Amino acid sequence: MPNATTTGLILAAGKGTRMKSDLPKCLHRVCGVPMVKLVADNMIAAGVDEVIIVVGHGGESLISELGDSYKYAWQHEQLGTGHAVQCALAELGDVEGTVVIACGDTPLISTEYFKQFLDAHSGVCTLSVAHLADASGYGRVVVEGDKATRIVEQKDASADEKQIRHANAGMYCVDGAALREALKTLKSDNAQGEYYLTDIVSYFSESGRAVTAFVSDDPAILLGVNDRVQLAEANAILRKQINERHMRAGVTIVDPSSTYIGPDVKIGQDSIIEPNTYLEGSTRIGKGSRIGPNCKFTDIEVGDDCYIFLSHGYEAKIGNGCRIGPFANVRPKTVLEDGVRLGNFVEVNRSHLHEGVKVNHLTYIGDSEIGEETNIGAGTITCNFDGYKKSRTMIGKNVFVGSNSTLVAPVTIGDGALTAAGSVITDEIPAGGAGFGRARQVTKDGWAERRRQQHENKSE
Ligand code: UD1
Ligand code: MG
């Protein structure tokens, strides 16, 4: 990697006509992450000082999706990849040092590949080339020895040129001043009537400045996504790479073909991921946990030795040794301390459940704090919303909440207290107390029998 400043430019202004989509092409997701974000983050991880994304078609939605971690430059009219770089440089002013350019639709370029490419850069320009069995669709690179002399686009290529198997991966490392000079020479006299960035290669070559061809032996990494078939291909390749990385690090993935793990997810050793499981965003799974089958977790932290199956969770924290499922829903701002159990059809939202709390069946817990070792009976509902505002339910330690209790917030239940089954609890229950909030039962001897007799007499 050169010592001088390295600026990353990612081209993402195109409409992506071949995607046939209202969503800008570069926002389509690969393993849960917009393609252009994968490219940008890998560039940054490889040591690029600053990343500028060129936006145009759908630019507002792209900027609002990706946020302010990157800089943006506008290309209001999409007149080609060369024009996109012209627009970026016009907005940025003088770019010092090296500029590394990549397309926002090549999501498989890894951090490692970016590093190798930057290290390989010498002279004014280095071009990344993939040697493919079939280079159809890509710009073909005329390679002489270890130099690239010219690129011809698919639509401009002669029958002979179409036989070339060196494909342009759309990645360039260029000296900033030389790039500025080359861009001034671009013309749009080609099949697409566009200003092609690819033409900088013949410009340098013809003016006596050799362009280094950095030829890859791993063609999959350079896959350009232009349609939904290639999108699925990119997903499959990255997913396989991610799954294999975890398996090599000591995670069992029972069925990799039905396991979907995002690039930033971390999983501890000896955890087991069962089929049909999705782990997304910044999800962290500790050691020795068993997750799945059929789990979907986004931005969630799970501790060690948990067993979670057939359940959903997002933006929450789950401690060690928790057992969750089947059919639990752990919603945002929820903290489950060690040893918590959530059973079937239990939803927990914005609540803190301390160590050893058990909520085993058919329950909604919202805006609540529940103390250690408390047991919540089947069918309990915290009524946290009165139609206008949300209120909290505070439950102490070692409380026994009877089945089918309705806890109307704001309400407090002290340590060691209980609620009788079927109660509607509206008032505070002090520590050690009991809350009965239900009608007293009336029992009538023989009543059912008399009713049956009457019914039978009538029908005779
Ligand atoms: C481009 C290359 C081709 C290469 C392939 C690699 C050119 C002329 N062709 O072709 O040699 O093999 O990538 O995947 O460079 N973009 C803009 N503004 C524009 C046009 C495009 O920002 O005016 C962006 C697109 O959003 C996209 C990238 O540039 O992310 C590449 O454009 P695309 O239309 O996909 O070019 P390809 O036909 O794939
Ligand atoms: Mg493309």
Short mmCIF file of C-alpha atoms and ligand atoms in Angstrom, two decimals:
data_model
loop_
_atom_site.label_atom_id
_atom_site.label_comp_id
_atom_site.label_asym_id
_atom_site.label_seq_id
_atom_site.Cartn_x
_atom_site.Cartn_y
_atom_site.Cartn_z
CA MET A 1 0.00 0.00 0.00
CA PRO A 2 1.53 3.34 -1.03
CA ASN A 3 2.36 5.87 1.67
CA ALA A 4 0.69 8.84 -0.04
CA THR A 5 -3.04 9.45 0.41
CA THR A 6 -5.32 6.92 -1.25
CA THR A 7 -8.82 8.04 -2.15
CA GLY A 8 -11.50 5.47 -2.99
CA LEU A 9 -14.08 6.30 -5.66
CA ILE A 10 -17.08 4.01 -6.03
CA LEU A 11 -19.35 4.43 -9.03
CA ALA A 12 -22.98 3.98 -8.08
CA ALA A 13 -24.92 6.53 -10.10
CA GLY A 14 -26.27 4.22 -12.80
CA LYS A 15 -29.90 3.24 -12.99
CA GLY A 16 -29.16 -0.44 -13.38
CA THR A 17 -31.71 -0.83 -16.19
CA ARG A 18 -31.09 -4.57 -16.41
CA MET A 19 -32.24 -5.06 -12.80
CA LYS A 20 -35.75 -3.92 -13.80
CA SER A 21 -36.24 -2.32 -10.40
CA ASP A 22 -37.40 0.88 -8.71
CA LEU A 23 -34.54 0.46 -6.23
CA PRO A 24 -31.17 1.86 -7.40
CA LYS A 25 -29.08 -1.14 -8.45
CA CYS A 26 -26.29 -0.63 -5.91
CA LEU A 27 -28.78 -0.76 -3.02
CA HIS A 28 -29.81 -4.31 -3.87
CA ARG A 29 -28.55 -6.50 -1.06
CA VAL A 30 -26.01 -9.28 -1.04
CA CYS A 31 -26.04 -11.28 2.21
CA GLY A 32 -28.26 -8.60 3.73
CA VAL A 33 -25.98 -5.63 2.91
CA PRO A 34 -26.40 -3.14 0.04
CA MET A 35 -23.82 -4.03 -2.61
CA VAL A 36 -22.20 -0.60 -2.61
CA LYS A 37 -21.74 -0.73 1.18
CA LEU A 38 -19.87 -4.03 0.88
CA VAL A 39 -17.52 -2.43 -1.64
CA ALA A 40 -17.04 0.72 0.47
CA ASP A 41 -16.42 -1.12 3.74
CA ASN A 42 -13.94 -3.51 2.16
CA MET A 43 -12.07 -0.54 0.66
CA ILE A 44 -11.89 1.14 4.06
CA ALA A 45 -10.79 -2.10 5.74
CA ALA A 46 -8.01 -2.37 3.14
CA GLY A 47 -6.65 0.99 4.30
CA VAL A 48 -8.11 3.51 1.83
CA ASP A 49 -8.09 6.92 3.56
CA GLU A 50 -11.44 8.18 2.37
CA VAL A 51 -14.28 6.76 0.27
CA ILE A 52 -16.38 8.87 -2.08
CA ILE A 53 -19.46 7.29 -3.61
CA VAL A 54 -20.69 8.76 -6.90
CA VAL A 55 -24.48 8.89 -6.78
CA GLY A 56 -27.08 9.92 -9.34
CA HIS A 57 -30.10 7.78 -10.13
CA GLY A 58 -31.94 7.32 -6.79
CA GLY A 59 -29.12 9.23 -5.10
CA GLU A 60 -31.24 10.52 -2.21
CA SER A 61 -32.35 7.05 -1.19
CA LEU A 62 -28.81 5.77 -1.52
CA ILE A 63 -27.44 8.51 0.74
CA SER A 64 -30.21 8.07 3.31
CA GLU A 65 -29.65 4.29 3.38
CA LEU A 66 -25.86 4.47 3.72
CA GLY A 67 -25.61 7.48 6.04
CA ASP A 68 -22.70 9.78 6.73
CA SER A 69 -19.89 7.24 7.03
CA TYR A 70 -18.91 8.06 3.45
CA LYS A 71 -18.61 11.14 1.26
CA TYR A 72 -20.80 11.53 -1.81
CA ALA A 73 -20.40 13.20 -5.20
CA TRP A 74 -23.27 13.78 -7.62
CA GLN A 75 -23.50 12.75 -11.26
CA HIS A 76 -26.87 14.24 -12.17
CA GLU A 77 -26.95 12.88 -15.70
CA GLN A 78 -25.57 9.40 -16.25
CA LEU A 79 -23.32 9.79 -19.29
CA GLY A 80 -21.05 6.84 -18.55
CA THR A 81 -18.44 5.58 -16.09
CA GLY A 82 -15.81 8.08 -17.30
CA HIS A 83 -18.27 10.94 -16.87
CA ALA A 84 -19.05 9.69 -13.34
CA VAL A 85 -15.37 10.02 -12.40
CA GLN A 86 -15.22 13.46 -14.09
CA CYS A 87 -18.15 14.61 -11.94
CA ALA A 88 -16.51 13.30 -8.77
CA LEU A 89 -13.21 15.05 -9.50
CA ALA A 90 -15.00 18.28 -10.39
CA GLU A 91 -16.66 18.20 -6.98
CA LEU A 92 -13.59 17.11 -5.05
CA GLY A 93 -11.07 19.53 -6.51
CA ASP A 94 -7.44 18.43 -6.71
CA VAL A 95 -7.06 14.84 -5.56
CA GLU A 96 -3.60 14.14 -4.26
CA GLY A 97 -1.94 10.75 -4.36
CA THR A 98 -3.59 7.61 -5.66
CA VAL A 99 -7.22 7.16 -6.62
CA VAL A 100 -8.64 3.65 -6.47
CA ILE A 101 -11.83 3.29 -8.49
CA ALA A 102 -14.33 0.43 -8.22
CA CYS A 103 -17.91 -0.14 -9.30
CA GLY A 104 -20.69 -0.29 -6.74
CA ASP A 105 -22.07 -3.40 -8.44
CA THR A 106 -19.07 -5.67 -7.80
CA PRO A 107 -19.89 -6.78 -4.25
CA LEU A 108 -17.51 -9.72 -3.98
CA ILE A 109 -14.25 -7.77 -4.01
CA SER A 110 -12.86 -8.66 -0.61
CA THR A 111 -10.71 -6.60 1.74
CA GLU A 112 -7.85 -8.99 0.98
CA TYR A 113 -8.23 -8.46 -2.77
CA PHE A 114 -8.28 -4.66 -2.37
CA LYS A 115 -5.07 -4.89 -0.31
CA GLN A 116 -3.33 -7.04 -2.90
CA PHE A 117 -4.47 -4.71 -5.67
CA LEU A 118 -3.19 -1.61 -3.87
CA ASP A 119 0.11 -3.34 -3.10
CA ALA A 120 0.51 -4.37 -6.74
CA HIS A 121 0.00 -0.81 -8.01
CA SER A 122 2.97 0.74 -9.76
CA GLY A 123 3.41 3.37 -12.47
CA VAL A 124 0.47 5.66 -13.32
CA CYS A 125 -2.25 3.04 -13.58
CA THR A 126 -3.01 -0.54 -12.56
CA LEU A 127 -6.06 -2.37 -13.87
CA SER A 128 -7.76 -5.34 -12.26
CA VAL A 129 -8.39 -8.09 -14.79
CA ALA A 130 -10.21 -11.41 -14.43
CA HIS A 131 -9.16 -14.31 -16.61
CA LEU A 132 -12.44 -16.11 -17.28
CA ALA A 133 -13.53 -19.18 -19.24
CA ASP A 134 -16.21 -16.96 -20.76
CA ALA A 135 -15.93 -13.19 -20.45
CA SER A 136 -19.26 -12.39 -22.12
CA GLY A 137 -20.85 -9.19 -20.90
CA TYR A 138 -17.64 -7.67 -19.57
CA GLY A 139 -15.29 -5.21 -21.24
CA ARG A 140 -12.48 -7.24 -22.85
CA VAL A 141 -8.92 -6.29 -21.97
CA VAL A 142 -6.13 -6.55 -24.50
CA VAL A 143 -3.25 -7.84 -22.38
CA GLU A 144 0.35 -7.89 -23.63
CA GLY A 145 2.71 -9.58 -21.18
CA ASP A 146 1.85 -8.05 -17.82
CA LYS A 147 0.49 -4.84 -19.36
CA ALA A 148 -3.04 -3.85 -20.39
CA THR A 149 -3.07 -1.81 -23.58
CA ARG A 150 -6.76 -1.32 -24.36
CA ILE A 151 -10.29 -2.21 -23.24
CA VAL A 152 -13.12 -2.83 -25.65
CA GLU A 153 -16.70 -3.00 -24.40
CA GLN A 154 -18.91 -5.98 -25.30
CA LYS A 155 -21.14 -3.79 -27.48
CA ASP A 156 -18.17 -2.37 -29.41
CA ALA A 157 -16.22 -5.62 -29.73
CA SER A 158 -15.54 -7.37 -33.04
CA ALA A 159 -16.09 -11.13 -33.33
CA ASP A 160 -12.36 -11.67 -32.69
CA GLU A 161 -12.31 -9.34 -29.68
CA LYS A 162 -15.26 -11.20 -28.19
CA GLN A 163 -12.99 -14.27 -28.00
CA ILE A 164 -10.73 -12.46 -25.50
CA ARG A 165 -10.98 -14.07 -22.07
CA HIS A 166 -9.46 -11.22 -20.08
CA ALA A 167 -12.35 -9.27 -18.54
CA ASN A 168 -12.25 -5.77 -17.08
CA ALA A 169 -13.29 -6.01 -13.42
CA GLY A 170 -13.94 -2.27 -13.31
CA MET A 171 -11.19 -1.55 -10.76
CA TYR A 172 -8.42 0.93 -11.38
CA CYS A 173 -5.59 2.34 -9.28
CA VAL A 174 -4.55 5.64 -10.85
CA ASP A 175 -2.29 8.54 -10.02
CA GLY A 176 -4.63 11.49 -9.31
CA ALA A 177 -2.94 13.98 -11.67
CA ALA A 178 -2.66 11.45 -14.51
CA LEU A 179 -6.33 10.53 -14.07
CA ARG A 180 -7.36 14.17 -14.39
CA GLU A 181 -5.34 14.47 -17.57
CA ALA A 182 -6.75 11.25 -19.09
CA LEU A 183 -10.37 12.14 -18.31
CA LYS A 184 -10.09 15.28 -20.46
CA THR A 185 -9.47 13.10 -23.52
CA LEU A 186 -12.58 10.89 -23.24
CA LYS A 187 -15.01 10.86 -26.17
CA SER A 188 -18.44 9.31 -26.51
CA ASP A 189 -18.04 7.92 -30.04
CA ASN A 190 -18.94 4.35 -29.16
CA ALA A 191 -21.91 1.97 -29.36
CA GLN A 192 -23.51 3.33 -26.15
CA GLY A 193 -22.72 7.02 -26.79
CA GLU A 194 -21.16 7.18 -23.30
CA TYR A 195 -17.93 8.49 -21.82
CA TYR A 196 -16.20 5.22 -20.96
CA LEU A 197 -13.71 5.20 -18.10
CA THR A 198 -12.17 2.18 -19.81
CA ASP A 199 -10.65 4.48 -22.46
CA ILE A 200 -8.09 5.81 -19.98
CA VAL A 201 -6.18 2.55 -20.47
CA SER A 202 -5.48 3.08 -24.18
CA TYR A 203 -4.75 6.78 -23.50
CA PHE A 204 -2.00 5.92 -20.98
CA SER A 205 -0.69 3.10 -23.09
CA GLU A 206 -0.50 5.18 -26.28
CA SER A 207 1.19 8.06 -24.46
CA GLY A 208 3.98 5.73 -23.32
CA ARG A 209 2.84 5.06 -19.77
CA ALA A 210 2.32 1.35 -19.32
CA VAL A 211 -0.77 0.13 -17.46
CA THR A 212 -0.11 -2.85 -15.19
CA ALA A 213 -2.59 -5.70 -15.56
CA PHE A 214 -3.33 -7.25 -12.18
CA VAL A 215 -4.76 -10.58 -13.31
CA SER A 216 -6.85 -12.53 -10.82
CA ASP A 217 -6.91 -16.29 -10.54
CA ASP A 218 -10.22 -16.08 -8.62
CA PRO A 219 -12.73 -14.82 -11.18
CA ALA A 220 -15.75 -15.11 -8.87
CA ILE A 221 -14.48 -12.24 -6.75
CA LEU A 222 -14.93 -9.82 -9.64
CA LEU A 223 -18.52 -10.70 -10.51
CA GLY A 224 -20.42 -7.62 -11.68
CA VAL A 225 -24.12 -7.66 -10.82
CA ASN A 226 -26.18 -6.28 -13.67
CA ASP A 227 -29.35 -8.37 -13.34
CA ARG A 228 -31.17 -10.46 -10.75
CA VAL A 229 -29.61 -13.70 -11.94
CA GLN A 230 -26.15 -12.30 -11.18
CA LEU A 231 -27.51 -10.93 -7.88
CA ALA A 232 -28.50 -14.46 -6.84
CA GLU A 233 -25.11 -15.72 -8.00
CA ALA A 234 -23.29 -13.09 -5.91
CA ASN A 235 -25.44 -13.96 -2.89
CA ALA A 236 -24.65 -17.66 -3.23
CA ILE A 237 -20.90 -17.06 -3.55
CA LEU A 238 -20.62 -14.65 -0.61
CA ARG A 239 -22.89 -16.80 1.57
CA LYS A 240 -20.71 -19.84 0.94
CA GLN A 241 -17.57 -17.84 1.78
CA ILE A 242 -19.09 -16.55 5.03
CA ASN A 243 -20.38 -19.99 6.10
CA GLU A 244 -17.01 -21.59 5.38
CA ARG A 245 -15.18 -18.91 7.37
CA HIS A 246 -17.33 -19.71 10.44
CA MET A 247 -17.03 -23.47 9.99
CA ARG A 248 -13.22 -23.18 9.76
CA ALA A 249 -13.30 -21.14 12.99
CA GLY A 250 -15.08 -23.95 14.86
CA VAL A 251 -18.79 -23.30 14.30
CA THR A 252 -21.01 -26.20 13.22
CA ILE A 253 -23.40 -25.27 10.42
CA VAL A 254 -25.71 -28.22 10.03
CA ASP A 255 -26.96 -27.26 6.55
CA PRO A 256 -24.96 -24.45 4.92
CA SER A 257 -27.38 -24.34 1.99
CA SER A 258 -30.17 -23.08 4.27
CA THR A 259 -28.09 -20.84 6.57
CA TYR A 260 -27.88 -17.11 5.88
CA ILE A 261 -25.23 -15.20 7.83
CA GLY A 262 -24.38 -11.55 7.23
CA PRO A 263 -20.77 -10.48 6.67
CA ASP A 264 -20.43 -8.69 10.04
CA VAL A 265 -21.92 -11.43 12.23
CA LYS A 266 -19.63 -13.03 14.83
CA ILE A 267 -20.15 -16.54 16.24
CA GLY A 268 -18.17 -18.21 19.04
CA GLN A 269 -16.52 -21.60 18.87
CA ASP A 270 -18.60 -24.75 19.29
CA SER A 271 -21.86 -23.00 18.58
CA ILE A 272 -24.21 -24.96 16.35
CA ILE A 273 -26.35 -23.28 13.71
CA GLU A 274 -29.33 -25.41 12.70
CA PRO A 275 -31.08 -25.15 9.29
CA ASN A 276 -33.21 -22.24 8.08
CA THR A 277 -31.48 -19.71 10.26
CA TYR A 278 -30.82 -16.05 9.39
CA LEU A 279 -28.24 -14.10 11.40
CA GLU A 280 -28.05 -10.50 10.23
CA GLY A 281 -26.56 -7.08 10.88
CA SER A 282 -24.27 -6.83 13.91
CA THR A 283 -25.53 -10.06 15.50
CA ARG A 284 -23.10 -11.73 17.95
CA ILE A 285 -23.47 -15.31 19.16
CA GLY A 286 -21.31 -16.55 22.04
CA LYS A 287 -19.62 -19.93 22.46
CA GLY A 288 -21.38 -23.28 22.68
CA SER A 289 -24.84 -21.92 21.82
CA ARG A 290 -27.31 -23.77 19.66
CA ILE A 291 -29.37 -21.60 17.35
CA GLY A 292 -32.17 -22.87 15.12
CA PRO A 293 -33.82 -24.43 13.33
CA ASN A 294 -35.87 -21.53 11.92
CA CYS A 295 -34.41 -18.55 13.74
CA LYS A 296 -34.12 -14.99 12.45
CA PHE A 297 -31.93 -12.60 14.43
CA THR A 298 -30.95 -9.08 13.47
CA ASP A 299 -28.57 -6.86 15.47
CA ILE A 300 -28.86 -9.10 18.52
CA GLU A 301 -26.31 -10.25 21.07
CA VAL A 302 -26.59 -13.81 22.37
CA GLY A 303 -24.35 -15.15 25.15
CA ASP A 304 -22.69 -18.55 25.65
CA ASP A 305 -24.48 -21.90 26.03
CA CYS A 306 -27.91 -20.72 24.93
CA TYR A 307 -30.46 -22.89 23.17
CA ILE A 308 -32.77 -20.91 20.92
CA PHE A 309 -35.05 -22.44 18.32
CA LEU A 310 -37.92 -21.40 16.04
CA SER A 311 -37.73 -17.80 17.26
CA HIS A 312 -37.17 -14.21 16.14
CA GLY A 313 -35.19 -11.43 17.72
CA TYR A 314 -33.80 -8.01 16.89
CA GLU A 315 -31.90 -5.19 18.62
CA ALA A 316 -31.80 -7.03 21.94
CA LYS A 317 -29.33 -8.64 24.33
CA ILE A 318 -29.61 -12.23 25.54
CA GLY A 319 -27.34 -13.45 28.34
CA ASN A 320 -25.67 -16.83 28.91
CA GLY A 321 -27.55 -20.10 29.30
CA CYS A 322 -30.92 -18.80 28.09
CA ARG A 323 -33.47 -21.16 26.57
CA ILE A 324 -35.83 -19.58 24.09
CA GLY A 325 -38.52 -21.04 21.88
CA PRO A 326 -40.38 -22.35 20.14
CA PHE A 327 -42.10 -19.25 18.66
CA ALA A 328 -40.72 -16.48 20.86
CA ASN A 329 -40.32 -12.90 19.63
CA VAL A 330 -37.62 -10.83 21.34
CA ARG A 331 -38.12 -7.21 20.35
CA PRO A 332 -35.90 -4.09 20.58
CA LYS A 333 -34.41 -2.72 23.80
CA THR A 334 -34.93 -6.02 25.57
CA VAL A 335 -32.30 -7.38 27.93
CA LEU A 336 -32.51 -10.98 29.09
CA GLU A 337 -30.00 -11.77 31.82
CA ASP A 338 -28.40 -15.20 32.27
CA GLY A 339 -30.61 -18.27 32.52
CA VAL A 340 -33.86 -16.64 31.32
CA ARG A 341 -36.42 -18.93 29.72
CA LEU A 342 -38.97 -17.84 27.14
CA GLY A 343 -41.38 -20.47 25.90
CA ASN A 344 -43.93 -20.76 23.15
CA PHE A 345 -45.78 -17.68 21.89
CA VAL A 346 -44.02 -15.26 24.20
CA GLU A 347 -43.27 -11.70 23.06
CA VAL A 348 -40.93 -9.44 25.02
CA ASN A 349 -40.53 -5.77 24.12
CA ARG A 350 -38.43 -2.99 25.75
CA SER A 351 -38.09 -5.01 28.95
CA HIS A 352 -35.38 -6.14 31.34
CA LEU A 353 -35.69 -9.68 32.65
CA HIS A 354 -33.18 -10.48 35.39
CA GLU A 355 -31.44 -13.79 36.02
CA GLY A 356 -33.53 -16.95 35.97
CA VAL A 357 -36.87 -15.36 35.03
CA LYS A 358 -39.25 -17.84 33.41
CA VAL A 359 -41.94 -16.82 30.94
CA ASN A 360 -42.95 -20.10 29.49
CA HIS A 361 -46.26 -19.75 27.65
CA LEU A 362 -48.53 -17.39 25.68
CA THR A 363 -47.46 -14.08 27.17
CA TYR A 364 -46.81 -10.44 26.27
CA ILE A 365 -44.23 -8.55 28.33
CA GLY A 366 -43.79 -4.89 27.32
CA ASP A 367 -42.07 -1.95 29.08
CA SER A 368 -41.38 -4.10 32.12
CA GLU A 369 -38.67 -4.87 34.64
CA ILE A 370 -38.81 -8.37 36.16
CA GLY A 371 -36.59 -9.37 39.11
CA GLU A 372 -34.54 -12.55 39.56
CA GLU A 373 -36.20 -15.97 39.56
CA THR A 374 -39.70 -14.61 39.02
CA ASN A 375 -42.14 -16.93 37.29
CA ILE A 376 -44.68 -15.48 34.89
CA GLY A 377 -47.68 -17.78 34.44
CA ALA A 378 -49.23 -18.79 31.15
CA GLY A 379 -51.29 -16.17 29.36
CA THR A 380 -50.02 -13.15 31.31
CA ILE A 381 -50.37 -9.78 29.60
CA THR A 382 -48.72 -6.54 30.65
CA CYS A 383 -51.11 -3.80 29.47
CA ASN A 384 -48.43 -1.21 28.73
CA PHE A 385 -50.49 1.03 26.41
CA ASP A 386 -53.67 2.86 27.38
CA GLY A 387 -54.32 4.11 23.87
CA TYR A 388 -52.33 7.31 24.46
CA LYS A 389 -49.12 6.52 26.30
CA LYS A 390 -46.93 3.60 27.35
CA SER A 391 -46.37 2.86 31.05
CA ARG A 392 -44.09 0.49 32.94
CA THR A 393 -44.76 -2.67 34.90
CA MET A 394 -42.28 -3.26 37.74
CA ILE A 395 -42.14 -6.81 39.10
CA GLY A 396 -39.75 -7.75 41.92
CA LYS A 397 -37.69 -10.88 42.60
CA ASN A 398 -39.17 -14.34 43.26
CA VAL A 399 -42.66 -13.20 42.32
CA PHE A 400 -45.28 -15.72 41.25
CA VAL A 401 -47.57 -14.22 38.61
CA GLY A 402 -50.56 -16.54 38.29
CA SER A 403 -51.76 -17.74 34.91
CA ASN A 404 -53.91 -15.39 32.88
CA SER A 405 -52.99 -12.32 34.93
CA THR A 406 -53.59 -8.93 33.34
CA LEU A 407 -51.14 -6.37 34.74
CA VAL A 408 -52.40 -2.87 33.98
CA ALA A 409 -49.45 -0.46 33.85
CA PRO A 410 -48.24 1.59 35.60
CA VAL A 411 -48.20 -1.04 38.31
CA THR A 412 -45.69 -2.45 40.79
CA ILE A 413 -45.49 -5.92 42.34
CA GLY A 414 -43.05 -6.27 45.24
CA ASP A 415 -40.47 -9.02 45.90
CA GLY A 416 -41.90 -12.43 46.76
CA ALA A 417 -45.51 -11.38 46.06
CA LEU A 418 -48.06 -13.29 44.01
CA THR A 419 -51.04 -12.63 41.81
CA ALA A 420 -53.95 -15.03 41.76
CA ALA A 421 -54.67 -16.74 38.45
CA GLY A 422 -57.06 -14.78 36.26
CA SER A 423 -56.53 -11.50 38.10
CA VAL A 424 -56.69 -8.00 36.66
CA ILE A 425 -54.03 -6.18 38.68
CA THR A 426 -54.37 -2.40 38.73
CA ASP A 427 -52.91 -1.51 42.15
CA GLU A 428 -49.53 -2.00 43.77
CA ILE A 429 -48.93 -5.32 45.55
CA PRO A 430 -46.35 -4.83 48.33
CA ALA A 431 -43.49 -7.30 48.91
CA GLY A 432 -44.75 -10.62 50.21
CA GLY A 433 -48.39 -9.69 49.46
CA ALA A 434 -50.94 -11.27 47.16
CA GLY A 435 -53.22 -9.63 44.63
CA PHE A 436 -56.64 -11.13 43.94
CA GLY A 437 -58.37 -9.24 41.17
CA ARG A 438 -61.20 -11.51 40.09
CA ALA A 439 -64.85 -12.26 40.95
CA ARG A 440 -65.42 -14.86 43.68
CA GLN A 441 -66.71 -18.18 42.35
CA VAL A 442 -70.36 -19.19 43.05
CA THR A 443 -70.98 -22.98 43.09
CA LYS A 444 -74.55 -24.33 42.76
CA ASP A 445 -75.15 -28.00 43.61
CA GLY A 446 -77.11 -29.97 40.97
CA TRP A 447 -77.59 -26.93 38.71
CA ALA A 448 -76.06 -28.49 35.60
CA GLU A 449 -77.97 -31.71 36.07
CA ARG A 450 -81.34 -29.84 36.37
CA ARG A 451 -80.58 -27.87 33.23
CA ARG A 452 -79.84 -31.03 31.30
CA GLN A 453 -83.12 -32.63 32.46
CA GLN A 454 -85.14 -29.55 31.42
CA HIS A 455 -83.55 -29.62 27.99
CA GLU A 456 -84.26 -33.33 27.49
CA ASN A 457 -87.95 -32.96 28.65
CA LYS A 458 -88.52 -30.15 26.14
CA SER A 459 -87.23 -32.12 23.19
CA GLU A 460 -89.40 -35.23 23.95
C1 UD1 B 1 -18.49 -1.75 -16.71
C2 UD1 B 1 -17.23 -1.56 -17.60
C3 UD1 B 1 -16.81 -2.92 -18.15
C4 UD1 B 1 -16.54 -3.87 -17.00
C5 UD1 B 1 -17.73 -3.97 -16.03
C6 UD1 B 1 -17.28 -4.68 -14.76
C7 UD1 B 1 -17.30 0.67 -18.60
C8 UD1 B 1 -17.63 1.47 -19.82
N1 UD1 B 1 -17.52 -0.64 -18.66
O1 UD1 B 1 -19.50 -2.28 -17.52
O2 UD1 B 1 -15.62 -2.78 -18.95
O3 UD1 B 1 -16.21 -5.16 -17.52
O4 UD1 B 1 -18.18 -2.64 -15.63
O5 UD1 B 1 -18.36 -4.98 -13.94
O6 UD1 B 1 -16.81 1.24 -17.64
N2 UD1 B 1 -22.20 4.13 -13.36
C9 UD1 B 1 -22.24 5.45 -12.95
N3 UD1 B 1 -22.56 6.41 -13.87
C10 UD1 B 1 -22.80 6.13 -15.18
C11 UD1 B 1 -22.76 4.78 -15.57
C12 UD1 B 1 -22.45 3.80 -14.64
O7 UD1 B 1 -22.00 5.75 -11.78
O8 UD1 B 1 -23.08 7.06 -15.93
C13 UD1 B 1 -21.90 3.11 -12.34
C14 UD1 B 1 -23.00 2.08 -12.18
O9 UD1 B 1 -23.90 2.47 -11.15
C15 UD1 B 1 -22.25 0.81 -11.85
C16 UD1 B 1 -20.88 1.03 -12.45
O10 UD1 B 1 -20.76 2.39 -12.76
O11 UD1 B 1 -22.11 0.62 -10.45
C17 UD1 B 1 -20.69 0.20 -13.72
O12 UD1 B 1 -21.74 0.53 -14.63
P1 UD1 B 1 -22.49 -0.59 -15.45
O13 UD1 B 1 -23.53 0.05 -16.25
O14 UD1 B 1 -22.84 -1.71 -14.58
O15 UD1 B 1 -21.32 -1.01 -16.44
P2 UD1 B 1 -21.05 -2.44 -17.06
O16 UD1 B 1 -21.85 -2.58 -18.28
O17 UD1 B 1 -21.17 -3.49 -16.04
MG MG B 2 -21.96 -3.57 -14.17
#
